[in-house]
């Protein structure tokens, strides 16, 4: 997910996407623990996407206050 795409989202969309990614992260960790995970790089991608969404959401909230 590109930061340009994330910046185009509204606050509600960011919240929904964050929830979706956290659920995916949980499922990936579960698959890793049971030895079913095939694409291990996806864990890193999801972690970075979560961080990207949180960062941009925080920036948007700061802009709204100012």
Coordinates of C-alpha atoms in Angstrom, one line a residue:
X1 CA 0.0 0.0 0.0
X2 CA 1.4 3.3 -1.1
X3 CA 1.4 6.4 1.2
X4 CA -0.4 8.3 -1.6
X5 CA -3.3 5.9 -1.4
X6 CA -3.4 6.1 2.4
X7 CA -3.5 9.9 2.3
X8 CA -6.4 9.9 -0.1
X9 CA -8.5 7.9 2.4
X10 CA -10.9 9.5 4.9
X11 CA -10.6 9.0 8.7
X12 CA -13.3 6.3 8.7
X13 CA -11.6 4.5 5.8
X14 CA -8.3 4.6 7.7
X15 CA -9.9 3.1 10.8
X16 CA -11.5 0.3 8.7
X17 CA -8.3 -0.4 6.9
X18 CA -6.3 -0.5 10.2
X19 CA -8.8 -3.0 11.7
X20 CA -8.5 -5.2 8.5
X21 CA -4.7 -5.1 8.7
X22 CA -4.6 -5.9 12.4
X23 CA -6.9 -8.9 11.7
X24 CA -4.6 -10.0 8.9
X25 CA -1.6 -9.6 11.1
X26 CA -3.1 -11.9 13.7
X27 CA -4.0 -14.5 11.1
X28 CA -0.4 -14.4 9.7
X29 CA 1.1 -14.8 13.2
X30 CA -1.3 -17.8 13.8
X31 CA -0.2 -19.3 10.5
X32 CA 3.4 -18.9 11.4
X33 CA 2.9 -20.5 14.7
X34 CA 1.2 -23.5 13.1
X35 CA 3.8 -23.8 10.3
X36 CA 1.3 -23.0 7.6
X37 CA 2.7 -19.6 6.5
X38 CA 4.0 -19.7 3.0
X39 CA 4.9 -16.0 2.3
X40 CA 6.8 -14.8 5.3
X41 CA 7.5 -11.4 3.8
X42 CA 3.8 -10.6 4.1
X43 CA 4.2 -10.1 7.9
X44 CA 6.7 -7.3 7.3
X45 CA 4.5 -5.7 4.7
X46 CA 1.5 -5.7 7.0
X47 CA 3.5 -4.3 9.9
X48 CA 4.7 -1.4 7.8
X49 CA 1.2 -0.7 6.4
X50 CA -0.1 -0.5 9.9
X51 CA 2.6 1.9 10.9
X52 CA 2.0 3.9 7.7
X53 CA -1.7 4.2 8.4
X54 CA -1.2 5.2 12.0
X55 CA 1.3 7.8 11.1
X56 CA -0.9 9.4 8.4
X57 CA -3.9 9.3 10.7
X58 CA -2.0 11.1 13.4
X59 CA -0.8 13.7 10.9
X60 CA -4.4 14.3 9.7
X61 CA -5.6 14.6 13.3
X62 CA -2.9 17.2 14.0
X63 CA -3.9 19.2 10.9
X64 CA -7.5 19.1 12.0
X65 CA -6.6 20.6 15.4
X66 CA -4.5 23.4 13.9

